[in-house]
Coordinates of C-alpha atoms in Angstrom, one line a residue:
M1 CA 147.2 156.3 40.8
L2 CA 146.2 159.2 38.5
S3 CA 148.1 162.3 37.3
V4 CA 146.4 165.6 37.3
V5 CA 148.2 168.1 35.1
F6 CA 147.8 171.7 34.0
S7 CA 149.5 174.6 32.3
L8 CA 150.8 177.5 34.3
R9 CA 149.6 179.7 31.3
D10 CA 146.1 178.6 32.0
P11 CA 144.0 180.4 34.6
V12 CA 141.6 177.5 34.9
G13 CA 144.3 174.9 35.5
V14 CA 146.1 177.1 38.0
R15 CA 143.1 178.0 40.1
A16 CA 141.3 174.6 39.9
S17 CA 144.5 172.9 40.9
E18 CA 144.7 175.1 44.0
I19 CA 141.2 174.1 45.1
L20 CA 141.9 170.5 44.3
I21 CA 145.2 170.4 46.3
N22 CA 143.2 171.6 49.4
L23 CA 140.4 169.2 48.8
I24 CA 142.6 166.1 48.8
N25 CA 145.2 167.4 51.2
A26 CA 148.1 167.0 48.7
K27 CA 151.6 167.9 49.9
P28 CA 154.4 169.6 48.0
T29 CA 156.9 167.3 46.2
S30 CA 159.1 167.4 43.1
C31 CA 158.4 166.0 39.7
P32 CA 160.7 165.9 36.6
A33 CA 160.2 169.1 34.5
A34 CA 157.3 170.3 36.6
S35 CA 157.3 173.8 38.0
I36 CA 154.7 172.9 40.7
C37 CA 154.1 169.4 42.0
Y38 CA 152.0 168.0 44.8
K39 CA 151.3 164.4 45.9
A40 CA 148.4 162.7 47.7
E41 CA 147.8 159.1 48.4
N42 CA 146.4 158.3 45.0
A43 CA 147.3 161.3 42.8
V44 CA 150.0 163.6 41.7
I45 CA 149.1 167.1 40.7
A46 CA 151.6 169.0 38.6
G47 CA 151.9 172.3 36.6
F48 CA 154.1 172.8 33.6
D49 CA 155.2 175.8 31.6
A50 CA 154.1 174.4 28.3
D51 CA 150.6 174.9 26.9
Q52 CA 148.4 171.9 27.7
T53 CA 148.0 171.0 24.0
E54 CA 151.8 170.4 24.0
F55 CA 151.9 167.9 26.9
E56 CA 153.7 165.2 24.9
F57 CA 155.7 164.1 28.0
L58 CA 153.1 162.5 30.2
D59 CA 154.6 159.0 30.0
K60 CA 157.6 160.3 31.9
T61 CA 156.2 162.9 34.2
P62 CA 154.7 163.7 36.7
E63 CA 154.1 160.1 37.5
P64 CA 155.3 157.4 35.1
S65 CA 153.3 154.7 36.9
A66 CA 150.0 156.6 36.8
D67 CA 147.1 154.7 35.1
A68 CA 145.9 157.9 33.3
A69 CA 146.1 161.7 33.3
I70 CA 143.4 164.3 33.8
V71 CA 144.2 167.7 32.2
L72 CA 142.6 170.7 33.9
S73 CA 142.0 173.3 31.1
R74 CA 140.2 176.3 29.8
H75 CA 138.0 175.9 26.8
E76 CA 137.8 178.4 24.0
S77 CA 135.2 178.8 21.3
E78 CA 134.3 181.5 18.8
S79 CA 130.7 181.4 20.0
G80 CA 131.6 182.2 23.6
K81 CA 129.3 179.5 24.8
K82 CA 129.3 179.0 28.6
S83 CA 130.3 175.4 28.9
L84 CA 131.6 172.7 31.1
T85 CA 133.2 169.9 29.0
V86 CA 135.1 166.6 29.0
H87 CA 136.8 165.2 25.9
F88 CA 139.6 163.1 24.5
T89 CA 142.4 164.4 22.3
G90 CA 143.6 163.7 18.8
N91 CA 143.8 164.9 15.2
P92 CA 141.6 162.6 13.1
T93 CA 142.5 164.4 9.8
A94 CA 145.8 165.3 8.1
K95 CA 145.6 168.7 9.9
A96 CA 147.1 169.4 13.4
L97 CA 146.2 173.0 14.1
F98 CA 146.4 172.9 17.8
G99 CA 149.2 170.5 18.9
G100 CA 149.8 166.9 18.4
R101 CA 150.6 165.0 15.2
P102 CA 148.4 165.0 12.2
A103 CA 146.3 161.8 11.8
E104 CA 147.0 160.6 15.3
L105 CA 144.6 160.0 18.2
S106 CA 145.6 159.7 21.9
F107 CA 144.6 156.8 24.1
A108 CA 141.1 157.6 25.4
P109 CA 140.2 156.3 28.9
A110 CA 136.4 156.0 28.4
H111 CA 136.2 154.4 31.9
L112 CA 137.6 157.5 33.4
A113 CA 135.8 160.1 31.4
K114 CA 132.3 158.7 32.3
P115 CA 132.6 159.1 36.1
L116 CA 134.4 162.4 35.5
L117 CA 131.5 163.9 33.5
Q118 CA 128.9 162.4 35.8
R119 CA 130.5 164.0 38.9
Y120 CA 131.0 167.3 37.0
Y121 CA 127.3 167.3 36.2
Y122 CA 126.4 166.5 39.8
H123 CA 128.5 169.4 41.3
A124 CA 127.4 171.8 38.5
R125 CA 123.8 171.1 39.4
E126 CA 124.4 171.4 43.1
L127 CA 126.0 174.8 42.6
G128 CA 123.2 176.1 40.3
L129 CA 125.5 176.3 37.3
L130 CA 123.3 174.3 34.9
E131 CA 121.0 177.4 34.6
V132 CA 123.9 179.2 32.9
Y133 CA 126.3 176.6 31.6
A134 CA 125.9 173.7 29.2
I135 CA 127.6 170.5 30.3
S136 CA 128.8 168.3 27.5
L137 CA 131.2 165.8 26.0
E138 CA 133.2 167.2 23.1
A139 CA 134.3 165.5 19.9
T140 CA 138.0 164.4 19.8
H141 CA 140.2 167.3 18.9
H142 CA 143.6 169.0 19.4
G143 CA 146.9 167.7 21.0
P144 CA 148.6 166.1 22.7
T145 CA 148.6 162.8 20.8
T146 CA 151.9 160.9 21.2
N147 CA 151.6 159.7 24.9
R148 CA 151.0 156.1 25.6
K149 CA 149.4 157.1 28.8
P150 CA 145.6 157.6 28.4
L151 CA 144.4 161.1 29.0
V152 CA 141.2 163.2 29.3
F153 CA 140.6 166.9 29.4
I154 CA 138.1 168.6 31.7
E155 CA 137.4 172.2 30.8
I156 CA 135.6 175.4 31.6
G157 CA 134.6 177.7 28.7
S158 CA 134.6 179.9 26.9
T159 CA 135.8 183.4 27.9
T160 CA 137.9 185.0 30.6
K161 CA 134.7 185.6 32.7
E162 CA 134.0 181.8 32.9
W163 CA 137.6 180.9 33.4
N164 CA 137.6 183.0 36.6
D165 CA 134.1 181.8 37.8
E166 CA 134.7 180.5 41.3
L167 CA 131.7 178.2 41.2
A168 CA 132.7 176.7 37.9
L169 CA 136.2 176.1 39.2
K170 CA 134.8 174.6 42.4
A171 CA 132.6 172.2 40.4
M172 CA 135.6 171.1 38.3
A173 CA 137.9 170.6 41.3
N174 CA 135.2 168.7 43.2
A175 CA 134.5 166.4 40.3
V176 CA 138.2 165.5 40.0
A177 CA 138.5 165.1 43.7
D178 CA 135.5 162.7 43.7
V179 CA 137.1 160.6 41.0
L180 CA 140.5 160.6 42.7
Q181 CA 139.1 159.5 46.0
S182 CA 136.8 156.8 44.6
S183 CA 137.7 153.2 45.2
N184 CA 136.6 152.3 41.7
A185 CA 137.5 155.5 39.7
L186 CA 138.4 153.5 36.6
Q187 CA 135.1 151.7 36.1
E188 CA 134.9 148.7 33.9
C189 CA 133.0 149.5 30.7
S190 CA 132.8 148.6 27.0
P191 CA 133.7 151.7 25.0
V192 CA 131.4 152.9 22.3
L193 CA 132.5 155.1 19.4
G194 CA 130.5 158.1 18.5
L195 CA 130.4 159.2 14.9
G196 CA 128.7 161.9 13.0
S197 CA 127.7 164.2 15.8
T198 CA 128.1 167.9 16.2
H199 CA 131.2 169.1 18.1
Y200 CA 129.1 169.2 21.3
P201 CA 127.3 165.8 20.9
A202 CA 124.0 166.1 22.8
R203 CA 122.9 162.5 22.2
F204 CA 126.2 161.0 23.3
T205 CA 126.4 163.3 26.3
E206 CA 122.9 162.2 27.4
L207 CA 123.9 158.5 27.0
E208 CA 127.1 159.1 29.0
L209 CA 125.2 160.8 31.8
S210 CA 122.1 158.6 32.1
S211 CA 122.8 155.1 30.8
E212 CA 125.4 152.4 30.9
V213 CA 126.9 153.6 27.6
C214 CA 130.6 154.5 28.0
M215 CA 131.7 156.8 25.2
G216 CA 135.1 156.4 23.6
H217 CA 136.5 158.6 20.9
I218 CA 133.9 160.8 19.2
L219 CA 134.5 161.9 15.6
S220 CA 132.2 164.7 14.6
K221 CA 130.4 165.1 11.3
H222 CA 132.9 167.9 10.5
V223 CA 135.8 165.5 10.1
L224 CA 134.1 162.3 8.7
G225 CA 134.7 163.3 5.1
E226 CA 138.3 164.0 5.8
L227 CA 139.4 161.2 8.0
A228 CA 143.0 160.3 7.6
P229 CA 143.8 156.7 6.6
G230 CA 143.8 154.6 9.8
A231 CA 142.1 157.2 11.9
L232 CA 138.9 155.1 12.4
R233 CA 141.0 152.1 13.4
Q234 CA 142.9 154.2 15.9
A235 CA 139.6 155.4 17.3
V236 CA 138.5 151.8 17.8
E237 CA 141.8 150.5 19.2
K238 CA 142.6 153.5 21.4
S239 CA 139.3 153.7 23.2
L240 CA 140.0 152.0 26.5
P241 CA 139.6 149.6 28.1
N242 CA 140.2 146.9 25.5
G243 CA 139.1 148.8 22.4
A244 CA 135.6 149.7 21.1
R245 CA 133.4 146.8 20.1
S246 CA 130.4 149.0 19.0
A247 CA 129.8 152.3 17.4
L248 CA 126.9 154.8 17.2
I249 CA 126.5 156.8 14.0
E250 CA 124.2 159.8 13.9
K251 CA 122.3 159.5 10.6
K252 CA 121.9 163.3 10.2
G253 CA 125.7 163.8 10.5
A254 CA 126.8 161.7 7.6
S255 CA 125.8 161.1 4.0
S256 CA 124.7 157.7 2.9
S257 CA 128.0 157.1 1.2
I258 CA 130.0 158.1 4.2
R259 CA 127.8 155.9 6.5
K260 CA 128.3 152.9 4.2
A261 CA 132.1 153.4 4.2
L262 CA 132.2 153.7 7.9
I263 CA 130.0 150.6 8.5
D264 CA 132.1 148.6 6.0
E265 CA 135.3 149.6 7.8
L266 CA 133.8 148.9 11.2
N267 CA 132.5 145.5 10.1
S268 CA 136.0 144.6 8.9
M269 CA 137.2 145.3 12.5
N270 CA 134.3 143.3 14.1
V271 CA 132.8 146.5 15.5
K272 CA 129.0 146.5 15.5
A273 CA 127.6 149.8 14.0
Q274 CA 124.2 151.2 14.9
L275 CA 122.5 154.2 13.3
I276 CA 120.7 156.6 15.6

């Protein structure tokens, strides 16, 4: 059972959920605190009045017994880059500019994000979107952070034009539907941390799409010098299932001193580090 959630303030969440509801033949129901709620055999789809970065209530609603939550969301960036993205949430530094608590990471279902990105890529390619959009993982950022329930965001960015692109919305909804209707949506995998990348980590995205590598939390080069105490341990322990046992560090994204500090801390947790 999976929860699919969205904000009623978000045009991507609202429209993609409508398409998804039809795809999986979900029926109206009621869920605590939700303004809209539908249920299918293996999923609950719910819309809330709060902004999606403030969804700190997913342990209680829409489905407390759900294994994980998928958040349908718009993506915003200053560059206006046309993008289709998947990412985990959390604030790895002492700052929390967009929801969640400072120095806290959410539980990251790496075994859900992998098939979600792969199916997103498949439908985007089938619909001809890859000529216009970049598809990518993103580094861990923004809230919510306090839920015990694992969660992953799937997004369309970065402007109003893309948020209302019917083909992009269809690709998102179909990707989520594929995962919901799969008999093994939560694939077994051994999560790998990604460290020192850009915010849109091309190397890690390629590995996620075309290899057995299953990416857990990704901490970009922009935060490595400001990691809050315990943030790296959280990234290890909260990458699911069973925590990360290995990490990939992009050499160009970290100074030698930062690389050494990361490797020493990873070694202390019995996590194997590899420079790429």
